[in-house]
CSV table of N, CA and C in Angstrom, one decimal:
chain,number,residue,atom,x,y,z
A,3,MET,N,18.3,1.9,17.8
A,3,MET,CA,17.4,1.0,17.2
A,3,MET,C,17.9,0.7,15.8
A,4,PRO,N,17.9,-0.6,15.4
A,4,PRO,CA,18.3,-1.0,14.0
A,4,PRO,C,17.3,-0.5,13.0
A,5,ASN,N,17.8,-0.1,11.9
A,5,ASN,CA,16.9,0.4,10.8
A,5,ASN,C,16.2,-0.8,10.2
A,6,MET,N,15.0,-0.6,9.7
A,6,MET,CA,14.3,-1.7,9.0
A,6,MET,C,13.5,-1.1,7.9
A,7,ARG,N,13.3,-1.9,6.9
A,7,ARG,CA,12.6,-1.5,5.7
A,7,ARG,C,11.1,-1.9,5.8
A,8,LEU,N,10.3,-0.9,5.5
A,8,LEU,CA,8.8,-1.1,5.6
A,8,LEU,C,8.3,-1.2,4.2
A,9,MET,N,7.1,-1.8,4.0
A,9,MET,CA,6.4,-1.9,2.8
A,9,MET,C,5.0,-1.3,3.0
A,10,GLY,N,4.6,-0.5,2.0
A,10,GLY,CA,3.2,0.1,2.0
A,10,GLY,C,2.4,-0.6,1.0
A,11,LEU,N,1.1,-0.9,1.3
A,11,LEU,CA,0.2,-1.5,0.3
A,11,LEU,C,-1.1,-0.7,0.2
A,12,ASP,N,-1.5,-0.5,-1.0
A,12,ASP,CA,-2.8,0.1,-1.3
A,12,ASP,C,-3.6,-1.0,-1.9
A,13,VAL,N,-4.5,-1.6,-1.1
A,13,VAL,CA,-5.2,-2.8,-1.6
A,13,VAL,C,-6.6,-2.4,-2.2
A,14,GLY,N,-6.8,-2.8,-3.4
A,14,GLY,CA,-8.0,-2.6,-4.1
A,14,GLY,C,-8.7,-3.9,-4.5
A,15,SER,N,-9.7,-3.8,-5.3
A,15,SER,CA,-10.4,-5.1,-5.7
A,15,SER,C,-9.7,-5.6,-7.0
A,16,LYS,N,-8.9,-4.8,-7.7
A,16,LYS,CA,-8.3,-5.2,-8.9
A,16,LYS,C,-6.8,-5.1,-8.9
A,17,THR,N,-6.3,-4.3,-8.0
A,17,THR,CA,-4.8,-4.1,-7.9
A,17,THR,C,-4.4,-3.9,-6.5
A,18,VAL,N,-3.1,-4.1,-6.3
A,18,VAL,CA,-2.4,-3.8,-5.0
A,18,VAL,C,-1.2,-2.9,-5.4
A,19,GLY,N,-1.2,-1.7,-4.9
A,19,GLY,CA,-0.1,-0.8,-5.1
A,19,GLY,C,0.9,-1.1,-4.1
A,20,VAL,N,2.2,-1.1,-4.5
A,20,VAL,CA,3.3,-1.5,-3.5
A,20,VAL,C,4.4,-0.4,-3.5
A,21,ALA,N,4.8,-0.1,-2.3
A,21,ALA,CA,5.9,0.9,-2.1
A,21,ALA,C,6.8,0.3,-1.0
A,22,VAL,N,8.0,0.7,-1.0
A,22,VAL,CA,8.9,0.3,0.1
A,22,VAL,C,9.7,1.6,0.6
A,23,SER,N,10.1,1.5,1.8
A,23,SER,CA,10.9,2.6,2.4
A,23,SER,C,12.4,2.4,2.1
A,24,ASP,N,13.1,3.4,2.2
A,24,ASP,CA,14.6,3.3,2.2
A,24,ASP,C,15.0,2.6,3.5
A,25,LEU,N,16.2,2.2,3.7
A,25,LEU,CA,16.7,1.5,4.9
A,25,LEU,C,16.6,2.4,6.1
A,26,MET,N,16.7,3.7,6.0
A,26,MET,CA,16.7,4.6,7.1
A,26,MET,C,15.2,4.8,7.5
A,27,GLY,N,14.2,4.5,6.7
A,27,GLY,CA,12.8,4.7,7.1
A,27,GLY,C,12.4,6.1,6.9
A,28,TRP,N,13.0,6.8,6.0
A,28,TRP,CA,12.7,8.2,5.8
A,28,TRP,C,11.8,8.5,4.6
A,29,THR,N,12.0,7.7,3.5
A,29,THR,CA,11.3,8.0,2.3
A,29,THR,C,10.7,6.7,1.7
A,30,ALA,N,9.6,6.9,1.0
A,30,ALA,CA,8.9,5.7,0.4
A,30,ALA,C,9.0,5.9,-1.1
A,31,GLN,N,9.3,4.7,-1.8
A,31,GLN,CA,9.4,4.7,-3.2
A,31,GLN,C,8.4,3.7,-3.8
A,32,GLY,N,7.9,4.0,-4.9
A,32,GLY,CA,7.0,3.0,-5.6
A,32,GLY,C,7.7,1.9,-6.1
A,33,VAL,N,7.1,0.7,-6.1
A,33,VAL,CA,7.8,-0.5,-6.6
A,33,VAL,C,7.0,-1.0,-7.8
A,34,GLU,N,5.7,-1.4,-7.6
A,34,GLU,CA,4.9,-1.9,-8.7
A,34,GLU,C,3.5,-1.9,-8.3
A,35,THR,N,2.6,-2.2,-9.3
A,35,THR,CA,1.2,-2.4,-9.1
A,35,THR,C,0.9,-3.9,-9.4
A,36,ILE,N,0.4,-4.7,-8.5
A,36,ILE,CA,0.2,-6.1,-8.7
A,36,ILE,C,-1.3,-6.3,-9.1
A,37,PRO,N,-1.5,-6.9,-10.3
A,37,PRO,CA,-2.9,-7.1,-10.7
A,37,PRO,C,-3.5,-8.2,-9.8
A,38,ILE,N,-4.7,-8.0,-9.3
A,38,ILE,CA,-5.4,-9.1,-8.5
A,38,ILE,C,-6.8,-9.2,-9.1
A,39,ASN,N,-7.5,-10.2,-8.6
A,39,ASN,CA,-8.9,-10.4,-9.0
A,39,ASN,C,-9.7,-10.9,-7.7
A,40,GLU,N,-10.2,-9.9,-7.0
A,40,GLU,CA,-10.8,-10.3,-5.7
A,40,GLU,C,-12.0,-11.3,-5.9
A,41,LYS,N,-12.8,-11.1,-7.0
A,41,LYS,CA,-13.9,-12.0,-7.2
A,41,LYS,C,-13.5,-13.4,-7.4
A,42,ALA,N,-12.3,-13.6,-8.1
A,42,ALA,CA,-11.8,-14.9,-8.3
A,42,ALA,C,-10.8,-15.4,-7.2
A,43,SER,N,-10.8,-14.7,-6.1
A,43,SER,CA,-9.9,-15.0,-5.0
A,43,SER,C,-8.4,-15.1,-5.4
A,44,GLU,N,-8.0,-14.2,-6.3
A,44,GLU,CA,-6.6,-14.1,-6.7
A,44,GLU,C,-6.1,-12.8,-6.1
A,45,PHE,N,-5.3,-12.9,-5.1
A,45,PHE,CA,-4.9,-11.7,-4.3
A,45,PHE,C,-3.4,-11.3,-4.4
A,46,GLY,N,-2.7,-12.0,-5.3
A,46,GLY,CA,-1.3,-11.6,-5.5
A,46,GLY,C,-0.4,-11.8,-4.3
A,47,PHE,N,-0.8,-12.7,-3.4
A,47,PHE,CA,0.0,-12.9,-2.1
A,47,PHE,C,1.5,-13.4,-2.5
A,48,LYS,N,1.5,-14.3,-3.5
A,48,LYS,CA,2.8,-14.8,-3.9
A,48,LYS,C,3.8,-13.7,-4.3
A,49,ARG,N,3.3,-12.8,-5.0
A,49,ARG,CA,4.2,-11.6,-5.5
A,49,ARG,C,4.6,-10.7,-4.3
A,50,VAL,N,3.6,-10.5,-3.4
A,50,VAL,CA,3.9,-9.7,-2.2
A,50,VAL,C,5.0,-10.4,-1.4
A,51,VAL,N,4.9,-11.7,-1.2
A,51,VAL,CA,5.9,-12.4,-0.4
A,51,VAL,C,7.2,-12.3,-1.1
A,52,GLU,N,7.3,-12.5,-2.4
A,52,GLU,CA,8.5,-12.3,-3.2
A,52,GLU,C,9.2,-11.0,-2.9
A,53,LEU,N,8.3,-9.9,-3.0
A,53,LEU,CA,8.9,-8.5,-2.8
A,53,LEU,C,9.3,-8.3,-1.4
A,54,VAL,N,8.6,-8.9,-0.4
A,54,VAL,CA,9.1,-8.8,1.0
A,54,VAL,C,10.4,-9.4,1.1
A,55,GLU,N,10.6,-10.6,0.6
A,55,GLU,CA,11.9,-11.2,0.6
A,55,GLU,C,13.0,-10.5,-0.1
A,56,GLU,N,12.7,-10.0,-1.3
A,56,GLU,CA,13.6,-9.3,-2.2
A,56,GLU,C,14.1,-8.0,-1.5
A,57,TYR,N,13.2,-7.3,-0.8
A,57,TYR,CA,13.6,-6.0,-0.2
A,57,TYR,C,14.0,-6.1,1.3
A,58,GLY,N,13.8,-7.3,1.9
A,58,GLY,CA,14.1,-7.5,3.3
A,58,GLY,C,13.2,-6.7,4.2
A,59,VAL,N,11.9,-6.7,3.8
A,59,VAL,CA,10.9,-6.0,4.5
A,59,VAL,C,10.6,-6.6,5.9
A,60,GLU,N,10.5,-5.8,6.9
A,60,GLU,CA,10.3,-6.3,8.3
A,60,GLU,C,8.9,-5.9,8.9
A,61,LYS,N,8.2,-5.0,8.2
A,61,LYS,CA,6.9,-4.5,8.6
A,61,LYS,C,6.1,-4.0,7.4
A,62,ILE,N,4.8,-4.3,7.4
A,62,ILE,CA,3.9,-3.9,6.3
A,62,ILE,C,2.9,-2.9,6.8
A,63,VAL,N,2.7,-1.8,6.1
A,63,VAL,CA,1.7,-0.8,6.4
A,63,VAL,C,0.6,-0.9,5.3
A,64,ILE,N,-0.6,-1.3,5.7
A,64,ILE,CA,-1.7,-1.4,4.7
A,64,ILE,C,-2.7,-0.2,4.9
A,65,GLY,N,-3.0,0.4,3.8
A,65,GLY,CA,-3.9,1.6,3.9
A,65,GLY,C,-5.3,1.1,4.2
A,66,LEU,N,-6.0,1.8,5.1
A,66,LEU,CA,-7.4,1.6,5.5
A,66,LEU,C,-8.2,2.7,4.8
A,67,PRO,N,-9.0,2.3,3.8
A,67,PRO,CA,-9.8,3.3,3.1
A,67,PRO,C,-11.1,3.6,3.9
A,68,LYS,N,-11.0,4.3,5.0
A,68,LYS,CA,-12.1,4.7,5.8
A,68,LYS,C,-13.0,5.7,5.1
A,69,ASN,N,-14.3,5.8,5.4
A,69,ASN,CA,-15.1,6.9,4.9
A,69,ASN,C,-14.7,8.2,5.5
A,70,MET,N,-15.1,9.3,4.8
A,70,MET,CA,-14.7,10.6,5.3
A,70,MET,C,-15.2,10.9,6.7
A,71,ASN,N,-16.3,10.3,7.1
A,71,ASN,CA,-16.8,10.5,8.5
A,71,ASN,C,-16.2,9.5,9.5
A,72,ASN,N,-15.1,8.9,9.1
A,72,ASN,CA,-14.3,7.9,9.9
A,72,ASN,C,-15.0,6.6,10.2
A,73,THR,N,-16.1,6.3,9.5
A,73,THR,CA,-16.7,5.0,9.6
A,73,THR,C,-16.0,4.0,8.7
A,74,GLU,N,-16.2,2.7,8.9
A,74,GLU,CA,-15.5,1.7,8.1
A,74,GLU,C,-16.6,1.0,7.3
A,75,GLY,N,-16.3,0.8,6.0
A,75,GLY,CA,-17.1,0.1,5.1
A,75,GLY,C,-16.5,-1.2,4.6
A,76,PRO,N,-17.1,-1.8,3.6
A,76,PRO,CA,-16.6,-3.1,3.1
A,76,PRO,C,-15.2,-3.1,2.6
A,77,ARG,N,-14.7,-2.0,2.1
A,77,ARG,CA,-13.3,-1.9,1.6
A,77,ARG,C,-12.3,-2.0,2.8
A,78,VAL,N,-12.7,-1.4,3.9
A,78,VAL,CA,-11.8,-1.5,5.1
A,78,VAL,C,-11.8,-3.0,5.6
A,79,GLU,N,-12.9,-3.6,5.6
A,79,GLU,CA,-13.0,-5.1,6.0
A,79,GLU,C,-12.1,-5.9,5.0
A,80,ALA,N,-12.2,-5.6,3.7
A,80,ALA,CA,-11.4,-6.3,2.8
A,80,ALA,C,-9.9,-6.1,3.0
A,81,SER,N,-9.5,-4.9,3.3
A,81,SER,CA,-8.1,-4.6,3.6
A,81,SER,C,-7.6,-5.3,4.9
A,82,ARG,N,-8.5,-5.4,5.9
A,82,ARG,CA,-8.1,-6.1,7.2
A,82,ARG,C,-8.0,-7.6,6.9
A,83,ARG,N,-8.9,-8.2,6.1
A,83,ARG,CA,-8.7,-9.6,5.7
A,83,ARG,C,-7.4,-9.8,4.9
A,84,TYR,N,-7.1,-8.9,4.0
A,84,TYR,CA,-5.9,-9.0,3.2
A,84,TYR,C,-4.7,-9.0,4.2
A,85,GLY,N,-4.7,-8.1,5.1
A,85,GLY,CA,-3.6,-8.0,6.1
A,85,GLY,C,-3.5,-9.3,6.9
A,86,ALA,N,-4.6,-9.8,7.4
A,86,ALA,CA,-4.6,-11.0,8.2
A,86,ALA,C,-4.0,-12.2,7.4
A,87,SER,N,-4.4,-12.3,6.1
A,87,SER,CA,-3.9,-13.4,5.3
A,87,SER,C,-2.4,-13.3,5.1
A,88,LEU,N,-1.9,-12.0,4.9
A,88,LEU,CA,-0.5,-11.8,4.7
A,88,LEU,C,0.3,-12.1,6.0
A,89,GLU,N,-0.3,-11.7,7.1
A,89,GLU,CA,0.4,-11.9,8.4
A,89,GLU,C,0.6,-13.4,8.6
A,90,LYS,N,-0.3,-14.3,8.3
A,90,LYS,CA,-0.2,-15.7,8.4
A,90,LYS,C,0.9,-16.2,7.5
A,91,ARG,N,1.1,-15.7,6.3
A,91,ARG,CA,2.1,-16.1,5.4
A,91,ARG,C,3.5,-15.7,5.7
A,92,LEU,N,3.6,-14.4,6.3
A,92,LEU,CA,4.9,-13.8,6.4
A,92,LEU,C,5.4,-13.8,7.9
A,93,GLN,N,4.6,-13.8,8.8
A,93,GLN,CA,5.0,-13.8,10.2
A,93,GLN,C,5.8,-12.5,10.5
A,94,ILE,N,5.4,-11.4,9.9
A,94,ILE,CA,6.0,-10.1,10.3
A,94,ILE,C,4.8,-9.2,10.6
A,95,PRO,N,5.1,-8.1,11.4
A,95,PRO,CA,4.0,-7.2,11.8
A,95,PRO,C,3.3,-6.5,10.6
A,96,ILE,N,2.0,-6.5,10.7
A,96,ILE,CA,1.2,-5.7,9.8
A,96,ILE,C,0.5,-4.7,10.5
A,97,VAL,N,0.6,-3.4,10.1
A,97,VAL,CA,-0.1,-2.3,10.7
A,97,VAL,C,-1.0,-1.7,9.7
A,98,PHE,N,-2.1,-1.0,10.2
A,98,PHE,CA,-3.0,-0.4,9.3
A,98,PHE,C,-2.9,1.1,9.5
A,99,HIS,N,-3.1,1.9,8.4
A,99,HIS,CA,-2.9,3.3,8.4
A,99,HIS,C,-4.0,4.0,7.6
A,100,ASP,N,-4.7,4.9,8.2
A,100,ASP,CA,-5.8,5.7,7.6
A,100,ASP,C,-5.3,6.2,6.2
A,101,GLU,N,-6.0,5.9,5.2
A,101,GLU,CA,-5.5,6.3,3.8
A,101,GLU,C,-6.5,7.3,3.2
A,102,ARG,N,-7.4,7.8,3.9
A,102,ARG,CA,-8.4,8.7,3.3
A,102,ARG,C,-7.7,9.7,2.4
A,103,LEU,N,-8.2,9.9,1.3
A,103,LEU,CA,-7.7,10.9,0.3
A,103,LEU,C,-6.4,10.6,-0.4
A,104,THR,N,-5.7,9.5,-0.1
A,104,THR,CA,-4.5,9.3,-0.8
A,104,THR,C,-4.7,9.0,-2.3
A,105,THR,N,-5.7,8.2,-2.6
A,105,THR,CA,-5.9,8.0,-4.1
A,105,THR,C,-6.3,9.2,-4.8
A,106,MET,N,-7.1,10.1,-4.2
A,106,MET,CA,-7.4,11.4,-4.8
A,106,MET,C,-6.2,12.2,-4.9
A,107,GLN,N,-5.4,12.3,-3.9
A,107,GLN,CA,-4.1,13.1,-3.9
A,107,GLN,C,-3.2,12.5,-5.0
A,108,ALA,N,-3.1,11.2,-5.1
A,108,ALA,CA,-2.3,10.6,-6.2
A,108,ALA,C,-2.8,11.0,-7.6
A,109,GLU,N,-4.1,10.9,-7.8
A,109,GLU,CA,-4.6,11.3,-9.1
A,109,GLU,C,-4.4,12.7,-9.4
A,110,ARG,N,-4.6,13.6,-8.4
A,110,ARG,CA,-4.4,15.0,-8.6
A,110,ARG,C,-2.9,15.3,-9.0
A,111,MET,N,-2.0,14.6,-8.3
A,111,MET,CA,-0.6,14.8,-8.6
A,111,MET,C,-0.3,14.4,-10.1
A,112,LEU,N,-0.9,13.3,-10.5
A,112,LEU,CA,-0.7,12.9,-11.9
A,112,LEU,C,-1.3,13.8,-12.9
A,113,VAL,N,-2.5,14.3,-12.6
A,113,VAL,CA,-3.2,15.2,-13.5
A,113,VAL,C,-2.4,16.5,-13.6
A,114,GLU,N,-1.9,17.0,-12.5
A,114,GLU,CA,-1.1,18.2,-12.5
A,114,GLU,C,0.2,18.0,-13.3
A,115,GLU,N,0.7,16.8,-13.3
A,115,GLU,CA,1.9,16.6,-14.1
A,115,GLU,C,1.6,16.9,-15.6
A,116,GLY,N,0.3,16.7,-16.0
A,116,GLY,CA,-0.1,17.1,-17.3
A,116,GLY,C,0.3,16.1,-18.4
A,117,ASN,N,1.4,15.5,-18.3
A,117,ASN,CA,1.9,14.6,-19.4
A,117,ASN,C,1.6,13.2,-19.2
A,118,VAL,N,0.8,12.9,-18.2
A,118,VAL,CA,0.5,11.5,-17.9
A,118,VAL,C,-0.9,11.1,-18.4
A,119,SER,N,-1.0,10.2,-19.4
A,119,SER,CA,-2.3,9.9,-20.0
A,119,SER,C,-3.2,9.2,-19.0
A,120,ARG,N,-4.5,9.2,-19.3
A,120,ARG,CA,-5.4,8.6,-18.4
A,120,ARG,C,-5.1,7.1,-18.2
A,121,LYS,N,-4.7,6.4,-19.3
A,121,LYS,CA,-4.4,5.0,-19.2
A,121,LYS,C,-3.2,4.8,-18.3
A,122,LYS,N,-2.2,5.6,-18.5
A,122,LYS,CA,-1.0,5.5,-17.7
A,122,LYS,C,-1.2,5.8,-16.2
A,123,ARG,N,-2.1,6.8,-16.0
A,123,ARG,CA,-2.5,7.2,-14.6
A,123,ARG,C,-3.1,6.0,-13.9
A,124,LYS,N,-4.0,5.3,-14.6
A,124,LYS,CA,-4.7,4.1,-14.0
A,124,LYS,C,-3.6,3.1,-13.6
A,125,GLN,N,-2.6,2.9,-14.4
A,125,GLN,CA,-1.5,1.9,-14.1
A,125,GLN,C,-0.7,2.3,-12.9
A,126,VAL,N,-0.5,3.5,-12.6
A,126,VAL,CA,0.5,3.9,-11.6
A,126,VAL,C,-0.2,4.5,-10.3
A,127,ILE,N,-1.5,4.8,-10.4
A,127,ILE,CA,-2.2,5.5,-9.3
A,127,ILE,C,-2.2,4.7,-8.0
A,128,ASP,N,-2.3,3.4,-8.1
A,128,ASP,CA,-2.3,2.6,-6.9
A,128,ASP,C,-0.9,2.5,-6.2
A,129,MET,N,0.1,2.4,-7.1
A,129,MET,CA,1.4,2.4,-6.6
A,129,MET,C,1.8,3.8,-5.9
A,130,LEU,N,1.3,4.9,-6.6
A,130,LEU,CA,1.5,6.2,-6.0
A,130,LEU,C,0.8,6.3,-4.7
A,131,ALA,N,-0.5,5.8,-4.6
A,131,ALA,CA,-1.2,5.8,-3.4
A,131,ALA,C,-0.5,5.0,-2.3
A,132,ALA,N,0.1,3.9,-2.7
A,132,ALA,CA,0.9,3.1,-1.7
A,132,ALA,C,2.1,3.9,-1.2
A,133,VAL,N,2.7,4.7,-2.0
A,133,VAL,CA,3.8,5.6,-1.6
A,133,VAL,C,3.3,6.6,-0.6
A,134,MET,N,2.1,7.2,-0.9
A,134,MET,CA,1.6,8.2,0.0
A,134,MET,C,1.2,7.6,1.4
A,135,ILE,N,0.6,6.4,1.4
A,135,ILE,CA,0.2,5.7,2.6
A,135,ILE,C,1.5,5.5,3.4
A,136,LEU,N,2.5,4.9,2.8
A,136,LEU,CA,3.8,4.6,3.5
A,136,LEU,C,4.5,5.9,4.0
A,137,GLN,N,4.5,6.9,3.1
A,137,GLN,CA,5.2,8.1,3.5
A,137,GLN,C,4.5,8.8,4.7
A,138,ASN,N,3.1,8.8,4.6
A,138,ASN,CA,2.4,9.4,5.7
A,138,ASN,C,2.7,8.7,7.0
A,139,TYR,N,2.7,7.3,6.9
A,139,TYR,CA,3.0,6.5,8.1
A,139,TYR,C,4.4,6.8,8.7
A,140,LEU,N,5.4,6.9,7.7
A,140,LEU,CA,6.8,7.2,8.2
A,140,LEU,C,6.9,8.6,8.8
A,141,ASP,N,6.2,9.6,8.2
A,141,ASP,CA,6.2,10.9,8.7
A,141,ASP,C,5.6,11.0,10.1
A,142,LEU,N,4.6,10.2,10.4
A,142,LEU,CA,3.9,10.3,11.7
A,142,LEU,C,4.6,9.4,12.7
A,143,ASN,N,5.1,8.3,12.3
A,143,ASN,CA,5.6,7.3,13.3
A,143,ASN,C,7.1,7.1,13.2
A,144,GLY,N,7.8,7.6,12.3
A,144,GLY,CA,9.2,7.3,12.2
A,144,GLY,C,9.4,5.9,11.8
A,145,ASN,N,10.6,5.4,11.9
A,145,ASN,CA,10.9,4.0,11.5
A,145,ASN,C,10.6,3.1,12.7
A,146,GLN,N,9.4,2.7,13.0
A,146,GLN,CA,9.0,1.9,14.1
A,146,GLN,C,8.5,0.6,13.7
């Protein structure tokens, strides 16, 4: 099977964290955090499309922020809508992956680093969460 690059997205109401896999589909690396404004219907789609083209991405993995009891709330619906809009623009497969705890894990990692200020943590946390979403997906599914 040919290798393909995947992109992971952590979609929030103010930012979208972005990560991409290596060509072998083994590891995820953070790319950037795209500022968005959900209330103003500014979703950063143009930048996501640019990154997909730049990295040659063939599949996108979007984190689903389910509740701890596995129910779905408004953020899950927002993530699904985001994915549907991207799929129309890109014509590549979009898959969803349970992201429970990834933002908390990301924050804990940054706090444990100790030398990352609160302001800097806020800037990178969504990108790191995207890395964790994509890495979890790669670990569970391989490069599919």
